[in-house]
JSON list of C-alpha atoms (C1' of nucleotides) in Angstrom, two decimals:
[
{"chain": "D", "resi": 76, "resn": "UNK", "atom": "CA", "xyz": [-6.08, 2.28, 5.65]},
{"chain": "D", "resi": 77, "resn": "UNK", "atom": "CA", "xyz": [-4.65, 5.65, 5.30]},
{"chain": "D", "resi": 78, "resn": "UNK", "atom": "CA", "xyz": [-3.53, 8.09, 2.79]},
{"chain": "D", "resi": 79, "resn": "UNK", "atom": "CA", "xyz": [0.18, 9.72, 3.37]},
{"chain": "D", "resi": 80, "resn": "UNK", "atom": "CA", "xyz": [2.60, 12.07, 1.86]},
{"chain": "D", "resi": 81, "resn": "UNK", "atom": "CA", "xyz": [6.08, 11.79, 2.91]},
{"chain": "D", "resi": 82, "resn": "UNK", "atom": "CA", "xyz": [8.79, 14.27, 1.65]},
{"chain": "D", "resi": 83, "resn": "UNK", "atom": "CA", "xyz": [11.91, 13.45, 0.24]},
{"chain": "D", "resi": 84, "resn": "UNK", "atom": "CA", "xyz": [15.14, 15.63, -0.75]},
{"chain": "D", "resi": 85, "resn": "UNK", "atom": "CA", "xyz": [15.63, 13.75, -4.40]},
{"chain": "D", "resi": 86, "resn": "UNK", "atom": "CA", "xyz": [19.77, 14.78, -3.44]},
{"chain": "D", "resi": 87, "resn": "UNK", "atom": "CA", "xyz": [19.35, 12.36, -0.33]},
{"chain": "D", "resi": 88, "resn": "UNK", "atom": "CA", "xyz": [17.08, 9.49, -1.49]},
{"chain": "D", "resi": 89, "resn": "UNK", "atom": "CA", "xyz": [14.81, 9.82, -4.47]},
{"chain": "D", "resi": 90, "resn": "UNK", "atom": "CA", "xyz": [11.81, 7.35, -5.65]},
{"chain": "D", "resi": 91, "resn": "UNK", "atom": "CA", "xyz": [14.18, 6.29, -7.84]},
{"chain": "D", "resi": 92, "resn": "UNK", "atom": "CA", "xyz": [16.50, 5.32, -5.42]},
{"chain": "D", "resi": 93, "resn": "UNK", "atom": "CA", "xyz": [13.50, 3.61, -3.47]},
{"chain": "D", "resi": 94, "resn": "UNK", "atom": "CA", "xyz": [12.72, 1.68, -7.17]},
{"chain": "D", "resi": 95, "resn": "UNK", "atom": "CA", "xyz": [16.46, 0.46, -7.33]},
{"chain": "D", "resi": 96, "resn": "UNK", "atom": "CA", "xyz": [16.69, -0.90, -3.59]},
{"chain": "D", "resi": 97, "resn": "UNK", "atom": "CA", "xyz": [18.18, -4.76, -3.61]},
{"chain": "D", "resi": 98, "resn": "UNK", "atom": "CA", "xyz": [15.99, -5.58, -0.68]},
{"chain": "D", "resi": 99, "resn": "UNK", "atom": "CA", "xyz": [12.52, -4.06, -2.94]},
{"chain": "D", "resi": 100, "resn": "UNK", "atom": "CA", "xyz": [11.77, -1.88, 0.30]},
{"chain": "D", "resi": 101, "resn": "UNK", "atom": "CA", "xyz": [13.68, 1.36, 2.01]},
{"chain": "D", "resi": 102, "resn": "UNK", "atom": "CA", "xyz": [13.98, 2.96, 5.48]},
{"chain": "D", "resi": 103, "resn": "UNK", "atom": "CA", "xyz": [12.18, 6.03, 5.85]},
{"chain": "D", "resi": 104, "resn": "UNK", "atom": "CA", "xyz": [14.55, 7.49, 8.73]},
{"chain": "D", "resi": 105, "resn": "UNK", "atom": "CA", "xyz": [16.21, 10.31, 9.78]},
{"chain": "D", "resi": 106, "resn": "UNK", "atom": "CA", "xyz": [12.61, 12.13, 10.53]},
{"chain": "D", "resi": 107, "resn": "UNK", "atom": "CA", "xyz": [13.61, 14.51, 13.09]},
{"chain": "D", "resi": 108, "resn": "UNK", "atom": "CA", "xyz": [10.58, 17.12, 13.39]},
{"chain": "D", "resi": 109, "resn": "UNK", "atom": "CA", "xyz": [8.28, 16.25, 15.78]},
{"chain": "D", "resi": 110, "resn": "UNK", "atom": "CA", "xyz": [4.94, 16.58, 14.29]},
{"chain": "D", "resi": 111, "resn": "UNK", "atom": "CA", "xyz": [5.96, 14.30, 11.72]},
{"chain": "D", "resi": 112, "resn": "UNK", "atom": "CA", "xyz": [7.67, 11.95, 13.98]},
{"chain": "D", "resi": 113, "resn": "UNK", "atom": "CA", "xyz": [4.42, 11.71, 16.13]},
{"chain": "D", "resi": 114, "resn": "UNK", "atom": "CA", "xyz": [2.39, 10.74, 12.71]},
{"chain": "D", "resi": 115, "resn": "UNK", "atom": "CA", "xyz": [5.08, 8.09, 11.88]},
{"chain": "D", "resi": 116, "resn": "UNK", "atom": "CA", "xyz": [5.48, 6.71, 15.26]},
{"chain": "D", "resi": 117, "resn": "UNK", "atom": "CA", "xyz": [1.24, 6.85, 16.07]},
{"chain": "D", "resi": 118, "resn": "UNK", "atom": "CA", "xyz": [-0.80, 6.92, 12.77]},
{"chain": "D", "resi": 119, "resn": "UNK", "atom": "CA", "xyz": [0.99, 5.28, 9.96]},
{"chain": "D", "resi": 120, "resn": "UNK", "atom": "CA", "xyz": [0.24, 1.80, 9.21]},
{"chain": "D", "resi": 121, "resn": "UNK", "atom": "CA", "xyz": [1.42, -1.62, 7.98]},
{"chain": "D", "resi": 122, "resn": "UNK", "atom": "CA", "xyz": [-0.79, -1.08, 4.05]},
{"chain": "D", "resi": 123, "resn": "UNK", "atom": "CA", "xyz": [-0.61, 2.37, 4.23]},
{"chain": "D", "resi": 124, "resn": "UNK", "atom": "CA", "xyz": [-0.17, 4.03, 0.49]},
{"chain": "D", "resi": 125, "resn": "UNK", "atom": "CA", "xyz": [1.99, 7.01, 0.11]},
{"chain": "D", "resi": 126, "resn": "UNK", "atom": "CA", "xyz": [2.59, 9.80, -1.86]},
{"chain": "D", "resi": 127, "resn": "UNK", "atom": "CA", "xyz": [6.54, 10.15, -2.67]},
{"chain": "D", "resi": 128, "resn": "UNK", "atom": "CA", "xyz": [7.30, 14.02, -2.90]},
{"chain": "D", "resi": 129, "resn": "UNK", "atom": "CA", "xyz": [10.44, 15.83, -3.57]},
{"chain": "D", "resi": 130, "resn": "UNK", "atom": "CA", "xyz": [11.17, 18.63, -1.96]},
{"chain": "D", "resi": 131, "resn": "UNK", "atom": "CA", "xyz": [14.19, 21.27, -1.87]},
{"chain": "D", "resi": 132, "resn": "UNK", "atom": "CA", "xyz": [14.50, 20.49, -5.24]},
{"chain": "D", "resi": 133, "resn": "UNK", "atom": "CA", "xyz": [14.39, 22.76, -8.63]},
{"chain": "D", "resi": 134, "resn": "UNK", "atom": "CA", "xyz": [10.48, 21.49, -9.52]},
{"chain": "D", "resi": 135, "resn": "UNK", "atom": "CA", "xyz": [8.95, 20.49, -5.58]},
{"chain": "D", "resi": 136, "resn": "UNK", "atom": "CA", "xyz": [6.43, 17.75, -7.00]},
{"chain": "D", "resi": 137, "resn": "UNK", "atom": "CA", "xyz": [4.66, 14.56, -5.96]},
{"chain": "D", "resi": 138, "resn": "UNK", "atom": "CA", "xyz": [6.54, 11.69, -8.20]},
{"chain": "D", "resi": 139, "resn": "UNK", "atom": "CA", "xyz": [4.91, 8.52, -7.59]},
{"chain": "D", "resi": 140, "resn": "UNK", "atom": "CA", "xyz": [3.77, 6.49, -4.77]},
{"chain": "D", "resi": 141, "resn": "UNK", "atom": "CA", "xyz": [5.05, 3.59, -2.35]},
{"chain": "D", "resi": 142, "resn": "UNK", "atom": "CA", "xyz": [3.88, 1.64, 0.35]},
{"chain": "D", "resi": 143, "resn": "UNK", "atom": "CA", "xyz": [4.79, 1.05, 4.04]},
{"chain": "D", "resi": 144, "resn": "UNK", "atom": "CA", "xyz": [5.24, -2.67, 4.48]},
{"chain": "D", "resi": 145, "resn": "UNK", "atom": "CA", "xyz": [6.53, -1.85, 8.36]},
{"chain": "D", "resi": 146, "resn": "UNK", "atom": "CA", "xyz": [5.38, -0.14, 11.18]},
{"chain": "D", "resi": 147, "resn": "UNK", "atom": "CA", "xyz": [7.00, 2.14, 12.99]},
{"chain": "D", "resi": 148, "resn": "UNK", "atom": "CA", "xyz": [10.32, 0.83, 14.45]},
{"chain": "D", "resi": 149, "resn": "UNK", "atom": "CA", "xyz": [13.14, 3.28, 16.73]},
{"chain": "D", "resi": 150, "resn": "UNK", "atom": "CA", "xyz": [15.13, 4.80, 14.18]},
{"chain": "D", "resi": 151, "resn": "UNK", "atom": "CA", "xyz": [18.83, 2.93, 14.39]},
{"chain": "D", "resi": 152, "resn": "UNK", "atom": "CA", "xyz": [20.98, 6.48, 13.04]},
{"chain": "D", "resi": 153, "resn": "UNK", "atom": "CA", "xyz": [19.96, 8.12, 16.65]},
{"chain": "D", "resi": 154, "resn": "UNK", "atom": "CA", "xyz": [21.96, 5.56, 18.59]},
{"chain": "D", "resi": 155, "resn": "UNK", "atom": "CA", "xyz": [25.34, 5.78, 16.03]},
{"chain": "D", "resi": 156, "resn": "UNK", "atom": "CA", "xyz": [27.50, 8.15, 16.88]},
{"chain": "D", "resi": 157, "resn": "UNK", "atom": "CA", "xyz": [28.85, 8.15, 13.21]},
{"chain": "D", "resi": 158, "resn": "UNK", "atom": "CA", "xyz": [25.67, 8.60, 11.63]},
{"chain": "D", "resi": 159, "resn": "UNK", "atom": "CA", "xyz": [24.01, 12.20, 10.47]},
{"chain": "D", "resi": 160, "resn": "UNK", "atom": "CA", "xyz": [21.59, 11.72, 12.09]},
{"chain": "D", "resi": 161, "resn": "UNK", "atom": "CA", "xyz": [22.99, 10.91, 15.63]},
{"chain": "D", "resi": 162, "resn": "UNK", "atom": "CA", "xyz": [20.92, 12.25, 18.28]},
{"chain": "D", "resi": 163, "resn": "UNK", "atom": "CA", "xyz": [22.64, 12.31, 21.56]},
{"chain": "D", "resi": 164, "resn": "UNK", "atom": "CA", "xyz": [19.95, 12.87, 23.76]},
{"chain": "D", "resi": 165, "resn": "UNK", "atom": "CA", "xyz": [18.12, 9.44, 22.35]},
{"chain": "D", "resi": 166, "resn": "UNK", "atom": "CA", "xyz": [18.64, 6.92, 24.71]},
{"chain": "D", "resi": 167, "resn": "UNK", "atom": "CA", "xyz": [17.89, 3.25, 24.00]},
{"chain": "D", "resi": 168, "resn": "UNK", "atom": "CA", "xyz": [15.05, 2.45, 26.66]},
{"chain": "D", "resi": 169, "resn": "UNK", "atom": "CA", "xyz": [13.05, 5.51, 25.37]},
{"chain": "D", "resi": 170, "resn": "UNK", "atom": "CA", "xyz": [13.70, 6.05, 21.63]},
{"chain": "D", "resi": 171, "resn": "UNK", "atom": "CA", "xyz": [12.89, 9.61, 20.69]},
{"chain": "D", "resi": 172, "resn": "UNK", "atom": "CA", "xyz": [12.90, 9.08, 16.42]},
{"chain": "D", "resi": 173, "resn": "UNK", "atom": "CA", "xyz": [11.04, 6.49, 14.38]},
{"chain": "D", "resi": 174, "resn": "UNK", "atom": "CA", "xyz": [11.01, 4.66, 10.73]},
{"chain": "D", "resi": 175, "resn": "UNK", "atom": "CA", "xyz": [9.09, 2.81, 8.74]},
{"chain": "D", "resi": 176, "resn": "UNK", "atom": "CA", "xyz": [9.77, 0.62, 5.89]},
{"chain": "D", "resi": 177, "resn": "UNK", "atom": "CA", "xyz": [8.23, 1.32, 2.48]},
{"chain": "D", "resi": 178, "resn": "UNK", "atom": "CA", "xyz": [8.18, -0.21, -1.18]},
{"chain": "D", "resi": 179, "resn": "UNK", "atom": "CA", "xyz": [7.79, 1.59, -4.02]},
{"chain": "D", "resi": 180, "resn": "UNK", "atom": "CA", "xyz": [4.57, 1.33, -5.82]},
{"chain": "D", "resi": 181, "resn": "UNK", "atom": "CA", "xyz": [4.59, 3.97, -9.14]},
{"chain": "D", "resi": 182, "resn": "UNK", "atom": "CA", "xyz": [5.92, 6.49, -10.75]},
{"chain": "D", "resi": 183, "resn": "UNK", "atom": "CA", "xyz": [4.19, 9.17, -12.33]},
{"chain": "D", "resi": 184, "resn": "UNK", "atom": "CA", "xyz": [3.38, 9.98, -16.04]},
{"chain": "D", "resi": 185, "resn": "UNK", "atom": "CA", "xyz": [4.66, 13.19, -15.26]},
{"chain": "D", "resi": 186, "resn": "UNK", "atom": "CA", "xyz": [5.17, 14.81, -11.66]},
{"chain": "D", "resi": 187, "resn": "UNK", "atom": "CA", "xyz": [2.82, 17.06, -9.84]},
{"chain": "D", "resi": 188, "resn": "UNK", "atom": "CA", "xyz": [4.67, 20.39, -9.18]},
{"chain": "D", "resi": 189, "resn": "UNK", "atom": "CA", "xyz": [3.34, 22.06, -5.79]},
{"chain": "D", "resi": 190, "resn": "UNK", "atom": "CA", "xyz": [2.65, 25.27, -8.07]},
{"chain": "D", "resi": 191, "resn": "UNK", "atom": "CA", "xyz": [-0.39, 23.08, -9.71]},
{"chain": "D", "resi": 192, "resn": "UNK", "atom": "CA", "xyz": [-1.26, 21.36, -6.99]},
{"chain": "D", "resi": 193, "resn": "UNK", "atom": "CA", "xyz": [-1.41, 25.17, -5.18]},
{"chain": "D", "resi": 194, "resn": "UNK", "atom": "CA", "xyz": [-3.60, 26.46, -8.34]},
{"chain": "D", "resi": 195, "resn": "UNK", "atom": "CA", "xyz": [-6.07, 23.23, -8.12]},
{"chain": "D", "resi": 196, "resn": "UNK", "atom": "CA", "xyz": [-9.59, 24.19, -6.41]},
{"chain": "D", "resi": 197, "resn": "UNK", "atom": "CA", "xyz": [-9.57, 20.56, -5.11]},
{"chain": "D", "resi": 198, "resn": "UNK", "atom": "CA", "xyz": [-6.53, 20.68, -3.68]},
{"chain": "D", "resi": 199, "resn": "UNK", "atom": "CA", "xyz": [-6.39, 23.84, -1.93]},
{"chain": "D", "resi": 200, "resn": "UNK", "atom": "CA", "xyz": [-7.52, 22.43, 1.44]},
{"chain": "D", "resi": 201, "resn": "UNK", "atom": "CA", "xyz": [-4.34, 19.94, 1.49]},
{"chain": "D", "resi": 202, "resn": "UNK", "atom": "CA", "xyz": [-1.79, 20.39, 4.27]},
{"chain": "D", "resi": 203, "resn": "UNK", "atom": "CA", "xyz": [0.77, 20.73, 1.83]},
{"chain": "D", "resi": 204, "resn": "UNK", "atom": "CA", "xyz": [-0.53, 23.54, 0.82]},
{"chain": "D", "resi": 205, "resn": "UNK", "atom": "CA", "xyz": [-1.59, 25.16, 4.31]},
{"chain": "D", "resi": 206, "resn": "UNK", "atom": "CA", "xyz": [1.05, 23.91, 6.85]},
{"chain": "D", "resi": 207, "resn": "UNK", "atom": "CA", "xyz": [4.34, 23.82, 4.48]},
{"chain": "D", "resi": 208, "resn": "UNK", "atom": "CA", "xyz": [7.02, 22.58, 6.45]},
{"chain": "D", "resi": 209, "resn": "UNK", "atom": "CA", "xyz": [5.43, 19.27, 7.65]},
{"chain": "D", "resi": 210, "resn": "UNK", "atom": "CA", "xyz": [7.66, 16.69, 5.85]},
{"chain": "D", "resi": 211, "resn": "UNK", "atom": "CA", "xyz": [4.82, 13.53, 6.90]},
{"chain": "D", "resi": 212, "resn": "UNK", "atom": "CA", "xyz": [1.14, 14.50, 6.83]},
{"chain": "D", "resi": 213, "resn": "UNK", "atom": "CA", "xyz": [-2.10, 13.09, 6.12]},
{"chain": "D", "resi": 214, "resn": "UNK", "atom": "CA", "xyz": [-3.77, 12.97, 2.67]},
{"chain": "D", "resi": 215, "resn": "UNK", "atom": "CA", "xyz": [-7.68, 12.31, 2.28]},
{"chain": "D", "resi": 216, "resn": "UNK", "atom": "CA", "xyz": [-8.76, 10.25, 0.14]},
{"chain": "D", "resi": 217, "resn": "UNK", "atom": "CA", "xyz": [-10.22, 12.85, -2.72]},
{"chain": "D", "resi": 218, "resn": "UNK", "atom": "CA", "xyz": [-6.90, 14.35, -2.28]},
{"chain": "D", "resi": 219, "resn": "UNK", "atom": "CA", "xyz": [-5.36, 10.85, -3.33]},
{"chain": "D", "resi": 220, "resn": "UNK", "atom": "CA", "xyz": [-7.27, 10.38, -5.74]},
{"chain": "D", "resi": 221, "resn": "UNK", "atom": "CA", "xyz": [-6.99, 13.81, -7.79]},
{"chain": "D", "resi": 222, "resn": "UNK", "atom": "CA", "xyz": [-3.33, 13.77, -7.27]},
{"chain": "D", "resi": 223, "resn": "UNK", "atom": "CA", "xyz": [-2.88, 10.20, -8.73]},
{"chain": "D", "resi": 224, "resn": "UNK", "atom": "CA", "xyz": [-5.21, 11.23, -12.04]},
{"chain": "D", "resi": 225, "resn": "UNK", "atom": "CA", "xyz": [-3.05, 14.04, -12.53]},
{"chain": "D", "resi": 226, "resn": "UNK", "atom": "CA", "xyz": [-0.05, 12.13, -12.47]},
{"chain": "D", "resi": 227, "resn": "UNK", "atom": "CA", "xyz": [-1.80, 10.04, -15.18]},
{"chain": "D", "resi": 228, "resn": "UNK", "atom": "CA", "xyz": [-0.99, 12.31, -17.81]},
{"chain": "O", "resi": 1231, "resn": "DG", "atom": "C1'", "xyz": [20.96, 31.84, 1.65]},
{"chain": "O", "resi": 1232, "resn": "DC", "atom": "C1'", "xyz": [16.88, 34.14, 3.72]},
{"chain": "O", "resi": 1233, "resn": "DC", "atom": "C1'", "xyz": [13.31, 33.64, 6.73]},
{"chain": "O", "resi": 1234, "resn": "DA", "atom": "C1'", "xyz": [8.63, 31.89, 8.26]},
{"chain": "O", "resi": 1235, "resn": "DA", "atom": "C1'", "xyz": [6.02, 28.26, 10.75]},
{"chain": "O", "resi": 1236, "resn": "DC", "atom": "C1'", "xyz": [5.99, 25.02, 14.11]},
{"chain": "O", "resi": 1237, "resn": "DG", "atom": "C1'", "xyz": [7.22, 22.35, 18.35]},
{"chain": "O", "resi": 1238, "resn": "DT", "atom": "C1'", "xyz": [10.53, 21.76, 22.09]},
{"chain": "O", "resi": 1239, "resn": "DT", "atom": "C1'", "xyz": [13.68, 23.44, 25.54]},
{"chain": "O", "resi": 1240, "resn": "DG", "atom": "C1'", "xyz": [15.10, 25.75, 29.52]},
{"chain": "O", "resi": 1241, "resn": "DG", "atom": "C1'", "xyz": [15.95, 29.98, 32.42]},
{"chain": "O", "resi": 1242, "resn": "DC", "atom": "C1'", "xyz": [13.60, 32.47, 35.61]},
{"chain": "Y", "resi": 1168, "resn": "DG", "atom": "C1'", "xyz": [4.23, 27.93, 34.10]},
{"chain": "Y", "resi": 1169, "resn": "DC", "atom": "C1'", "xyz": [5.53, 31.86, 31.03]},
{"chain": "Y", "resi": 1170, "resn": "DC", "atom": "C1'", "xyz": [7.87, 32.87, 27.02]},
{"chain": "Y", "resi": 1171, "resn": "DA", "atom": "C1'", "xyz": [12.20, 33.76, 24.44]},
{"chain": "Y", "resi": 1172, "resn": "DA", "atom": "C1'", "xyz": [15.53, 31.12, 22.11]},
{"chain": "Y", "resi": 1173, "resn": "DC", "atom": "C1'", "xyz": [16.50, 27.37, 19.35]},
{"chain": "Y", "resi": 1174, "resn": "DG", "atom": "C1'", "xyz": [16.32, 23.46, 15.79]},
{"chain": "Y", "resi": 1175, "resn": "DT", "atom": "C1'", "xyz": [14.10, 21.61, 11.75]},
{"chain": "Y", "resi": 1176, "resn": "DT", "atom": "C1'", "xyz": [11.99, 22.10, 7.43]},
{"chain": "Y", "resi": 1177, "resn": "DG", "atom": "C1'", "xyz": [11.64, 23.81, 2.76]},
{"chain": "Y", "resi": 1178, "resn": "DG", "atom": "C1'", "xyz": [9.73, 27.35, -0.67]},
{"chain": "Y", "resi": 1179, "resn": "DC", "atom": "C1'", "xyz": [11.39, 31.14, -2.80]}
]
DNA sequence: GCCAACGTTGGC
DNA sequence: GCCAACGTTGGC
């Protein structure tokens, strides 16, 4: 079981939006870096607990959490030409993007802003805080946990 | 909207 | 196989 923190643009699908889903879970798709798709595609896990974050927002901030409740699976938008997130150099034998399903889990007292998370000693070794534009990355489990008890209040 | 960090692409 | 150009991301 692994700890992960998956960025969001609140504009394009928020944790709210992930709370009000018909179905109870959401596609995480149109990942189209390649550090992060190698993490989605190798490394996250059915169980898997995630940290929601919004990003390219007014207050960037960790919001909640969710839960990935499917493995990785090709990304569908990369095949459709009438989809954003068309890619066409993906071909169907060889997918080049990935997804996974997720459910949400919480939502925070209050959000974590980066700014606090930046000024917290525990934190400072988090690669949100060292590699910036990384928009799925790892998150140890001390990490998890201080994030979650600041969310608590 | 600027631009920095990172990985991939492609000309040679 | 080098390395400059390019695309994506995202804080400021």
């Amino acid at each position: 079981m692994t700890y992960w923190l998956f960025k969001s643009e609140p504009d394009e699908y928020s944790l709210q939006d992930l709370a009000a889903e018909a179905t109870g879970c959401g596609r995480w798709d149109g990942i189209r870096n390649y550090q992060a798709r190698n993490f989605l595609r190798d490394q996250v896990s059915l169980g898997d607990e995630v940290l929601f974050y919004h990003s390219a927002c007014k207050v960037p901030a960790v919001v909640g959490t969710a839960k990935v409740v499917r493995a990785a699976y090709p990304d569908p938008a990369q095949f459709d030409p009438e989809n954003k997130y068309f890619d066409p150099k993906a071909i169907p034998d060889e997918p080049r993007w990935y997804c996974v399903d997720v459910t949400w889990c919480s939502e925070f007292a209050r959000p974590v802003p980066l700014a606090e998370i930046k000024k917290t000693p525990e934190l400072k070794n988090m690669v949100l805080v060292k590699q910036g534009r990384l928009s799925i990355q790892p998150v140890t489990d001390s990490e998890w946990e201080t994030i979650v008890r600041l969310g608590e209040r």
